[in-house]
Amino acid sequence: MAGIMCLRNAQRLVGRLSPAVVSRTRQPLNLCRAVGTSGTQKSETTTVDQTKTATTTATECEIKPKKYWVSYGFSEESEYLDRHFMHMFTFISISVVFGIGGYILIYLPDFRMRDWALREAYLELRRREQSGLPLIDPNVIDPAKVILPSDEELGDREIII
């Protein structure tokens, strides 16, 4: 199908450029391409002429299925449909995973409770300020429960407070 469209577009272009080519009968369009057997030597290239007419039927241009075609599992009859559905399914699934999945991750609740701990700390500070208490209590642990070493046990060690 793409070959037919290319031929029609090329004939329209030729018809616009030279009015002598446009006539009631369809003129063959000669296409030439060079075929080479080596990449560097130009003496070994030949020219292949392909004569195509605009009256090419769709049956002549049908895409024949590959001899050894392994299906992706979407269609067992048509290679085109199989590849089309595979590409569509892959595109949609990747779009859903990264597109919608990203929004889900962004708007998840605070599952590690980081925001909760910060809010709780600000509430506790406000409560202590309103009560007239120090912001941080110097006796977080009851001093009677703390067992400190005696001066003899410390000896000459330097104590940094």
Short mmCIF file of N, CA and C in Angstrom, two decimals:
data_model
loop_
_atom_site.label_atom_id
_atom_site.label_comp_id
_atom_site.label_asym_id
_atom_site.label_seq_id
_atom_site.Cartn_x
_atom_site.Cartn_y
_atom_site.Cartn_z
N MET A 1 0.82 -1.18 0.00
CA MET A 1 0.00 0.00 0.00
C MET A 1 0.87 1.25 0.00
N ALA A 2 1.93 1.20 0.76
CA ALA A 2 2.82 2.36 0.80
C ALA A 2 3.51 2.56 -0.53
N GLY A 3 3.81 1.44 -1.23
CA GLY A 3 4.45 1.55 -2.54
C GLY A 3 3.54 2.21 -3.55
N ILE A 4 2.25 1.89 -3.50
CA ILE A 4 1.30 2.50 -4.43
C ILE A 4 1.20 3.99 -4.18
N MET A 5 1.14 4.38 -2.91
CA MET A 5 1.05 5.80 -2.58
C MET A 5 2.30 6.55 -3.03
N CYS A 6 3.46 5.93 -2.88
CA CYS A 6 4.70 6.58 -3.32
C CYS A 6 4.70 6.76 -4.83
N LEU A 7 4.24 5.76 -5.56
CA LEU A 7 4.18 5.87 -7.03
C LEU A 7 3.22 6.95 -7.47
N ARG A 8 2.04 7.00 -6.82
CA ARG A 8 1.06 8.03 -7.19
C ARG A 8 1.60 9.43 -6.90
N ASN A 9 2.23 9.60 -5.76
CA ASN A 9 2.79 10.91 -5.42
C ASN A 9 3.90 11.29 -6.39
N ALA A 10 4.73 10.34 -6.77
CA ALA A 10 5.81 10.63 -7.71
C ALA A 10 5.25 10.99 -9.08
N GLN A 11 4.19 10.32 -9.53
CA GLN A 11 3.60 10.65 -10.83
C GLN A 11 2.93 12.01 -10.79
N ARG A 12 2.29 12.35 -9.68
CA ARG A 12 1.70 13.68 -9.57
C ARG A 12 2.77 14.76 -9.63
N LEU A 13 3.90 14.51 -8.98
CA LEU A 13 5.00 15.47 -8.98
C LEU A 13 5.56 15.63 -10.38
N VAL A 14 5.74 14.53 -11.10
CA VAL A 14 6.25 14.60 -12.47
C VAL A 14 5.25 15.32 -13.35
N GLY A 15 3.96 15.07 -13.14
CA GLY A 15 2.92 15.74 -13.92
C GLY A 15 2.91 17.24 -13.69
N ARG A 16 3.21 17.68 -12.49
CA ARG A 16 3.25 19.12 -12.22
C ARG A 16 4.48 19.77 -12.84
N LEU A 17 5.58 19.03 -12.90
CA LEU A 17 6.82 19.61 -13.41
C LEU A 17 6.82 19.73 -14.93
N SER A 18 6.35 18.73 -15.62
CA SER A 18 6.36 18.79 -17.09
C SER A 18 4.97 18.44 -17.62
N PRO A 19 4.31 19.37 -18.32
CA PRO A 19 2.96 19.11 -18.80
C PRO A 19 2.93 18.07 -19.93
N ALA A 20 4.05 17.80 -20.55
CA ALA A 20 4.06 16.83 -21.64
C ALA A 20 3.83 15.41 -21.13
N VAL A 21 4.16 15.17 -19.87
CA VAL A 21 3.99 13.83 -19.31
C VAL A 21 2.52 13.55 -19.01
N VAL A 22 1.75 14.59 -18.70
CA VAL A 22 0.35 14.42 -18.35
C VAL A 22 -0.44 14.16 -19.62
N SER A 23 -1.12 13.06 -19.63
CA SER A 23 -1.99 12.74 -20.76
C SER A 23 -3.10 11.85 -20.26
N ARG A 24 -4.01 11.47 -21.15
CA ARG A 24 -5.12 10.61 -20.77
C ARG A 24 -4.63 9.18 -20.50
N THR A 25 -3.62 8.74 -21.20
CA THR A 25 -3.08 7.41 -20.96
C THR A 25 -2.07 7.47 -19.84
N ARG A 26 -1.97 6.39 -19.13
CA ARG A 26 -1.04 6.38 -18.00
C ARG A 26 0.34 6.02 -18.49
N GLN A 27 1.27 6.86 -18.13
CA GLN A 27 2.66 6.66 -18.54
C GLN A 27 3.39 5.81 -17.50
N PRO A 28 4.25 4.89 -17.91
CA PRO A 28 5.03 4.15 -16.92
C PRO A 28 6.06 5.05 -16.25
N LEU A 29 6.30 4.81 -15.02
CA LEU A 29 7.27 5.57 -14.25
C LEU A 29 8.48 4.69 -14.04
N ASN A 30 9.61 5.10 -14.59
CA ASN A 30 10.82 4.31 -14.49
C ASN A 30 11.58 4.71 -13.22
N LEU A 31 11.87 3.74 -12.42
CA LEU A 31 12.64 3.96 -11.21
C LEU A 31 13.95 3.21 -11.34
N CYS A 32 15.07 3.86 -11.05
CA CYS A 32 16.38 3.22 -11.14
C CYS A 32 17.05 3.30 -9.79
N ARG A 33 17.77 2.25 -9.46
CA ARG A 33 18.57 2.31 -8.24
C ARG A 33 19.86 1.56 -8.50
N ALA A 34 20.90 1.99 -7.83
CA ALA A 34 22.20 1.37 -7.99
C ALA A 34 22.34 0.24 -6.98
N VAL A 35 22.85 -0.87 -7.44
CA VAL A 35 23.08 -2.01 -6.58
C VAL A 35 24.57 -2.26 -6.56
N GLY A 36 25.18 -2.23 -5.39
CA GLY A 36 26.62 -2.43 -5.29
C GLY A 36 26.93 -3.66 -4.47
N THR A 37 28.08 -4.23 -4.77
CA THR A 37 28.50 -5.41 -4.00
C THR A 37 29.59 -5.07 -3.00
N SER A 38 30.19 -3.93 -3.12
CA SER A 38 31.21 -3.53 -2.16
C SER A 38 30.97 -2.08 -1.78
N GLY A 39 31.46 -1.71 -0.61
CA GLY A 39 31.19 -0.37 -0.11
C GLY A 39 32.09 0.70 -0.70
N THR A 40 33.29 0.36 -1.19
CA THR A 40 34.23 1.41 -1.56
C THR A 40 34.46 1.51 -3.08
N GLN A 41 34.42 0.42 -3.81
CA GLN A 41 34.74 0.45 -5.23
C GLN A 41 33.48 0.73 -6.03
N LYS A 42 33.53 1.79 -6.87
CA LYS A 42 32.36 2.17 -7.64
C LYS A 42 32.30 1.45 -8.98
N SER A 43 33.36 0.77 -9.39
CA SER A 43 33.36 0.09 -10.67
C SER A 43 32.52 -1.18 -10.65
N GLU A 44 32.19 -1.70 -9.52
CA GLU A 44 31.43 -2.94 -9.43
C GLU A 44 29.94 -2.71 -9.27
N THR A 45 29.46 -1.47 -9.35
CA THR A 45 28.03 -1.21 -9.20
C THR A 45 27.33 -1.35 -10.53
N THR A 46 26.10 -1.79 -10.49
CA THR A 46 25.28 -1.90 -11.69
C THR A 46 23.99 -1.14 -11.45
N THR A 47 23.24 -0.90 -12.49
CA THR A 47 21.98 -0.19 -12.40
C THR A 47 20.85 -1.16 -12.71
N VAL A 48 19.83 -1.16 -11.86
CA VAL A 48 18.67 -2.01 -12.07
C VAL A 48 17.50 -1.12 -12.39
N ASP A 49 16.84 -1.36 -13.53
CA ASP A 49 15.67 -0.58 -13.93
C ASP A 49 14.41 -1.29 -13.45
N GLN A 50 13.55 -0.55 -12.85
CA GLN A 50 12.27 -1.08 -12.44
C GLN A 50 11.19 -0.26 -13.11
N THR A 51 10.34 -0.89 -13.88
CA THR A 51 9.27 -0.18 -14.54
C THR A 51 7.98 -0.50 -13.81
N LYS A 52 7.40 0.53 -13.27
CA LYS A 52 6.15 0.39 -12.54
C LYS A 52 5.13 1.30 -13.19
N THR A 53 3.91 0.86 -13.28
CA THR A 53 2.84 1.71 -13.79
C THR A 53 1.92 2.08 -12.66
N ALA A 54 1.13 3.11 -12.89
CA ALA A 54 0.20 3.55 -11.86
C ALA A 54 -1.00 2.62 -11.77
N THR A 55 -1.16 1.72 -12.72
CA THR A 55 -2.30 0.80 -12.70
C THR A 55 -1.98 -0.47 -11.92
N THR A 56 -0.98 -0.42 -11.06
CA THR A 56 -0.62 -1.58 -10.24
C THR A 56 -1.79 -1.91 -9.33
N THR A 57 -2.16 -3.15 -9.33
CA THR A 57 -3.30 -3.56 -8.51
C THR A 57 -2.85 -3.85 -7.09
N ALA A 58 -3.82 -3.92 -6.21
CA ALA A 58 -3.51 -4.16 -4.80
C ALA A 58 -3.02 -5.58 -4.59
N THR A 59 -3.44 -6.52 -5.45
CA THR A 59 -3.00 -7.90 -5.26
C THR A 59 -1.53 -8.08 -5.57
N GLU A 60 -0.99 -7.27 -6.46
CA GLU A 60 0.43 -7.35 -6.78
C GLU A 60 1.30 -6.79 -5.66
N CYS A 61 0.75 -5.85 -4.88
CA CYS A 61 1.54 -5.19 -3.84
C CYS A 61 1.24 -5.71 -2.45
N GLU A 62 0.49 -6.79 -2.32
CA GLU A 62 0.19 -7.31 -0.99
C GLU A 62 1.46 -7.75 -0.29
N ILE A 63 1.49 -7.50 1.01
CA ILE A 63 2.63 -7.91 1.80
C ILE A 63 2.47 -9.38 2.14
N LYS A 64 3.43 -10.16 1.74
CA LYS A 64 3.36 -11.59 2.01
C LYS A 64 3.94 -11.85 3.40
N PRO A 65 3.30 -12.75 4.13
CA PRO A 65 3.82 -13.03 5.47
C PRO A 65 5.17 -13.72 5.40
N LYS A 66 5.95 -13.50 6.44
CA LYS A 66 7.26 -14.12 6.50
C LYS A 66 7.11 -15.63 6.59
N LYS A 67 8.07 -16.33 6.06
CA LYS A 67 8.00 -17.78 6.06
C LYS A 67 8.09 -18.32 7.49
N TYR A 68 8.97 -17.78 8.27
CA TYR A 68 9.15 -18.22 9.65
C TYR A 68 8.71 -17.10 10.58
N TRP A 69 7.43 -17.06 10.86
CA TRP A 69 6.86 -16.02 11.71
C TRP A 69 6.49 -16.62 13.05
N VAL A 70 6.99 -16.03 14.13
CA VAL A 70 6.65 -16.48 15.48
C VAL A 70 5.74 -15.41 16.09
N SER A 71 4.56 -15.84 16.48
CA SER A 71 3.56 -14.91 16.98
C SER A 71 3.92 -14.42 18.37
N TYR A 72 3.50 -13.18 18.68
CA TYR A 72 3.66 -12.63 20.02
C TYR A 72 2.52 -13.09 20.93
N GLY A 73 1.53 -13.77 20.36
CA GLY A 73 0.42 -14.29 21.14
C GLY A 73 -0.83 -13.46 21.07
N PHE A 74 -0.87 -12.41 20.26
CA PHE A 74 -2.05 -11.57 20.16
C PHE A 74 -2.94 -11.99 19.00
N SER A 75 -2.36 -12.50 17.92
CA SER A 75 -3.12 -12.98 16.78
C SER A 75 -2.33 -14.09 16.09
N GLU A 76 -2.99 -15.20 15.86
CA GLU A 76 -2.33 -16.33 15.20
C GLU A 76 -2.50 -16.28 13.69
N GLU A 77 -3.46 -15.48 13.19
CA GLU A 77 -3.74 -15.46 11.76
C GLU A 77 -2.95 -14.39 11.01
N SER A 78 -2.85 -13.21 11.59
CA SER A 78 -2.27 -12.07 10.89
C SER A 78 -1.02 -11.57 11.61
N GLU A 79 0.07 -11.48 10.87
CA GLU A 79 1.31 -10.96 11.44
C GLU A 79 1.17 -9.48 11.74
N TYR A 80 0.48 -8.75 10.84
CA TYR A 80 0.29 -7.32 11.03
C TYR A 80 -0.50 -7.04 12.32
N LEU A 81 -1.63 -7.74 12.52
CA LEU A 81 -2.43 -7.53 13.72
C LEU A 81 -1.65 -7.94 14.98
N ASP A 82 -0.89 -9.01 14.87
CA ASP A 82 -0.10 -9.47 16.01
C ASP A 82 0.89 -8.40 16.44
N ARG A 83 1.62 -7.84 15.48
CA ARG A 83 2.60 -6.80 15.81
C ARG A 83 1.91 -5.53 16.29
N HIS A 84 0.77 -5.17 15.65
CA HIS A 84 0.05 -3.96 16.03
C HIS A 84 -0.44 -4.05 17.47
N PHE A 85 -1.09 -5.16 17.83
CA PHE A 85 -1.59 -5.31 19.20
C PHE A 85 -0.46 -5.40 20.20
N MET A 86 0.66 -6.00 19.81
CA MET A 86 1.81 -6.08 20.73
C MET A 86 2.35 -4.68 21.02
N HIS A 87 2.50 -3.87 19.96
CA HIS A 87 3.01 -2.51 20.17
C HIS A 87 2.01 -1.67 20.97
N MET A 88 0.72 -1.82 20.68
CA MET A 88 -0.29 -1.06 21.40
C MET A 88 -0.32 -1.46 22.87
N PHE A 89 -0.30 -2.76 23.13
CA PHE A 89 -0.32 -3.24 24.52
C PHE A 89 0.92 -2.77 25.27
N THR A 90 2.08 -2.84 24.64
CA THR A 90 3.32 -2.41 25.29
C THR A 90 3.28 -0.91 25.60
N PHE A 91 2.84 -0.11 24.64
CA PHE A 91 2.77 1.34 24.84
C PHE A 91 1.81 1.69 25.98
N ILE A 92 0.64 1.07 25.97
CA ILE A 92 -0.36 1.39 27.00
C ILE A 92 0.12 0.93 28.37
N SER A 93 0.70 -0.27 28.44
CA SER A 93 1.14 -0.74 29.76
C SER A 93 2.28 0.10 30.32
N ILE A 94 3.23 0.51 29.49
CA ILE A 94 4.32 1.36 29.97
C ILE A 94 3.78 2.74 30.36
N SER A 95 2.84 3.26 29.59
CA SER A 95 2.25 4.56 29.93
C SER A 95 1.52 4.50 31.26
N VAL A 96 0.80 3.41 31.50
CA VAL A 96 0.07 3.28 32.76
C VAL A 96 1.04 3.15 33.92
N VAL A 97 2.07 2.33 33.76
CA VAL A 97 3.01 2.11 34.86
C VAL A 97 3.73 3.40 35.24
N PHE A 98 4.27 4.11 34.24
CA PHE A 98 5.05 5.31 34.57
C PHE A 98 4.17 6.55 34.75
N GLY A 99 3.10 6.65 33.99
CA GLY A 99 2.24 7.82 34.09
C GLY A 99 1.37 7.80 35.32
N ILE A 100 0.48 6.84 35.41
CA ILE A 100 -0.44 6.76 36.53
C ILE A 100 0.28 6.29 37.79
N GLY A 101 1.24 5.37 37.64
CA GLY A 101 2.00 4.90 38.80
C GLY A 101 2.78 6.02 39.47
N GLY A 102 3.28 6.96 38.69
CA GLY A 102 3.99 8.11 39.27
C GLY A 102 3.08 8.96 40.13
N TYR A 103 1.86 9.21 39.64
CA TYR A 103 0.92 9.99 40.45
C TYR A 103 0.53 9.26 41.72
N ILE A 104 0.39 7.96 41.64
CA ILE A 104 0.05 7.20 42.84
C ILE A 104 1.17 7.31 43.87
N LEU A 105 2.41 7.19 43.44
CA LEU A 105 3.53 7.32 44.37
C LEU A 105 3.64 8.71 44.97
N ILE A 106 3.36 9.72 44.17
CA ILE A 106 3.46 11.10 44.67
C ILE A 106 2.41 11.38 45.74
N TYR A 107 1.20 10.89 45.53
CA TYR A 107 0.10 11.22 46.43
C TYR A 107 -0.19 10.14 47.47
N LEU A 108 0.75 9.22 47.71
CA LEU A 108 0.57 8.24 48.77
C LEU A 108 0.59 8.93 50.12
N PRO A 109 -0.09 8.39 51.10
CA PRO A 109 0.00 8.98 52.45
C PRO A 109 1.39 8.76 53.03
N ASP A 110 1.66 9.45 54.12
CA ASP A 110 2.97 9.39 54.75
C ASP A 110 3.11 8.07 55.49
N PHE A 111 3.59 7.03 54.82
CA PHE A 111 3.62 5.71 55.43
C PHE A 111 4.78 5.53 56.39
N ARG A 112 5.77 6.39 56.38
CA ARG A 112 6.87 6.28 57.35
C ARG A 112 6.68 7.23 58.52
N MET A 113 5.59 7.94 58.55
CA MET A 113 5.19 8.82 59.65
C MET A 113 6.18 9.95 59.88
N ARG A 114 6.85 10.40 58.86
CA ARG A 114 7.80 11.50 59.03
C ARG A 114 7.06 12.81 59.31
N ASP A 115 6.02 13.09 58.54
CA ASP A 115 5.28 14.32 58.74
C ASP A 115 4.55 14.31 60.08
N TRP A 116 4.07 13.15 60.50
CA TRP A 116 3.37 13.05 61.78
C TRP A 116 4.30 13.41 62.93
N ALA A 117 5.53 12.91 62.91
CA ALA A 117 6.48 13.19 64.00
C ALA A 117 6.81 14.68 64.07
N LEU A 118 6.95 15.32 62.92
CA LEU A 118 7.24 16.76 62.91
C LEU A 118 6.05 17.56 63.45
N ARG A 119 4.84 17.21 63.03
CA ARG A 119 3.65 17.89 63.55
C ARG A 119 3.51 17.69 65.06
N GLU A 120 3.77 16.49 65.52
CA GLU A 120 3.66 16.19 66.95
C GLU A 120 4.69 17.00 67.75
N ALA A 121 5.89 17.18 67.20
CA ALA A 121 6.92 17.97 67.90
C ALA A 121 6.49 19.43 68.01
N TYR A 122 5.92 20.00 66.93
CA TYR A 122 5.46 21.39 66.99
C TYR A 122 4.30 21.54 67.98
N LEU A 123 3.42 20.58 68.05
CA LEU A 123 2.32 20.64 69.02
C LEU A 123 2.85 20.60 70.46
N GLU A 124 3.84 19.75 70.70
CA GLU A 124 4.42 19.65 72.04
C GLU A 124 5.14 20.95 72.42
N LEU A 125 5.86 21.56 71.47
CA LEU A 125 6.53 22.85 71.75
C LEU A 125 5.50 23.93 72.09
N ARG A 126 4.41 23.99 71.33
CA ARG A 126 3.39 25.00 71.59
C ARG A 126 2.75 24.76 72.97
N ARG A 127 2.51 23.52 73.33
CA ARG A 127 1.91 23.21 74.64
C ARG A 127 2.84 23.64 75.77
N ARG A 128 4.16 23.39 75.63
CA ARG A 128 5.12 23.75 76.68
C ARG A 128 5.25 25.26 76.79
N GLU A 129 5.21 25.98 75.65
CA GLU A 129 5.29 27.45 75.70
C GLU A 129 4.07 28.03 76.40
N GLN A 130 2.88 27.51 76.11
CA GLN A 130 1.66 28.02 76.74
C GLN A 130 1.61 27.70 78.23
N SER A 131 2.20 26.57 78.61
CA SER A 131 2.20 26.19 80.04
C SER A 131 3.30 26.89 80.82
N GLY A 132 4.25 27.51 80.15
CA GLY A 132 5.35 28.18 80.83
C GLY A 132 6.47 27.22 81.22
N LEU A 133 6.49 26.04 80.68
CA LEU A 133 7.54 25.06 80.96
C LEU A 133 8.72 25.29 80.03
N PRO A 134 9.92 24.82 80.41
CA PRO A 134 11.04 24.92 79.47
C PRO A 134 10.76 24.05 78.23
N LEU A 135 11.32 24.48 77.09
CA LEU A 135 11.04 23.75 75.86
C LEU A 135 11.54 22.31 75.92
N ILE A 136 12.74 22.14 76.49
CA ILE A 136 13.28 20.80 76.69
C ILE A 136 13.51 20.63 78.17
N ASP A 137 12.94 19.60 78.75
CA ASP A 137 13.05 19.36 80.20
C ASP A 137 14.45 18.86 80.52
N PRO A 138 15.17 19.50 81.48
CA PRO A 138 16.51 19.01 81.82
C PRO A 138 16.47 17.64 82.49
N ASN A 139 15.38 17.30 83.11
CA ASN A 139 15.26 16.00 83.77
C ASN A 139 14.36 15.08 82.94
N VAL A 140 14.81 14.78 81.76
CA VAL A 140 14.05 13.86 80.92
C VAL A 140 13.98 12.51 81.60
N ILE A 141 15.12 12.10 82.16
CA ILE A 141 15.17 10.88 82.95
C ILE A 141 15.26 11.29 84.41
N ASP A 142 14.54 10.59 85.27
CA ASP A 142 14.53 10.90 86.70
C ASP A 142 15.95 10.76 87.26
N PRO A 143 16.50 11.80 87.89
CA PRO A 143 17.87 11.73 88.40
C PRO A 143 18.07 10.63 89.44
N ALA A 144 17.03 10.21 90.12
CA ALA A 144 17.18 9.16 91.13
C ALA A 144 17.47 7.81 90.48
N LYS A 145 17.07 7.65 89.22
CA LYS A 145 17.28 6.38 88.52
C LYS A 145 18.65 6.29 87.85
N VAL A 146 19.34 7.41 87.72
CA VAL A 146 20.63 7.43 87.04
C VAL A 146 21.73 7.09 88.04
N ILE A 147 22.53 6.10 87.73
CA ILE A 147 23.63 5.68 88.60
C ILE A 147 24.93 6.21 87.98
N LEU A 148 25.57 7.13 88.70
CA LEU A 148 26.82 7.71 88.21
C LEU A 148 28.00 7.10 88.97
N PRO A 149 29.17 7.04 88.35
CA PRO A 149 30.35 6.52 89.06
C PRO A 149 30.81 7.52 90.13
N SER A 150 31.45 6.99 91.13
CA SER A 150 31.95 7.87 92.21
C SER A 150 33.25 8.53 91.76
N ASP A 151 33.73 9.50 92.61
CA ASP A 151 34.97 10.19 92.28
C ASP A 151 36.16 9.25 92.31
N GLU A 152 36.13 8.28 93.15
CA GLU A 152 37.24 7.31 93.21
C GLU A 152 37.30 6.47 91.94
N GLU A 153 36.14 6.09 91.42
CA GLU A 153 36.13 5.29 90.19
C GLU A 153 36.59 6.11 88.99
N LEU A 154 36.28 7.39 89.02
CA LEU A 154 36.70 8.25 87.91
C LEU A 154 38.21 8.49 87.93
N GLY A 155 38.76 8.68 89.07
CA GLY A 155 40.18 8.91 89.22
C GLY A 155 40.60 10.22 88.58
N ASP A 156 41.65 10.19 87.73
CA ASP A 156 42.20 11.39 87.11
C ASP A 156 41.63 11.65 85.71
N ARG A 157 40.62 10.96 85.36
CA ARG A 157 40.04 11.13 84.03
C ARG A 157 39.43 12.51 83.89
N GLU A 158 39.54 13.05 82.68
CA GLU A 158 38.98 14.36 82.40
C GLU A 158 37.49 14.21 82.11
N ILE A 159 36.72 15.07 82.71
CA ILE A 159 35.28 15.04 82.52
C ILE A 159 34.88 16.25 81.68
N ILE A 160 34.30 15.95 80.54
CA ILE A 160 33.86 17.04 79.65
C ILE A 160 32.35 17.10 79.69
N ILE A 161 31.84 18.27 80.06
CA ILE A 161 30.38 18.45 80.14
C ILE A 161 29.93 19.38 79.06
#
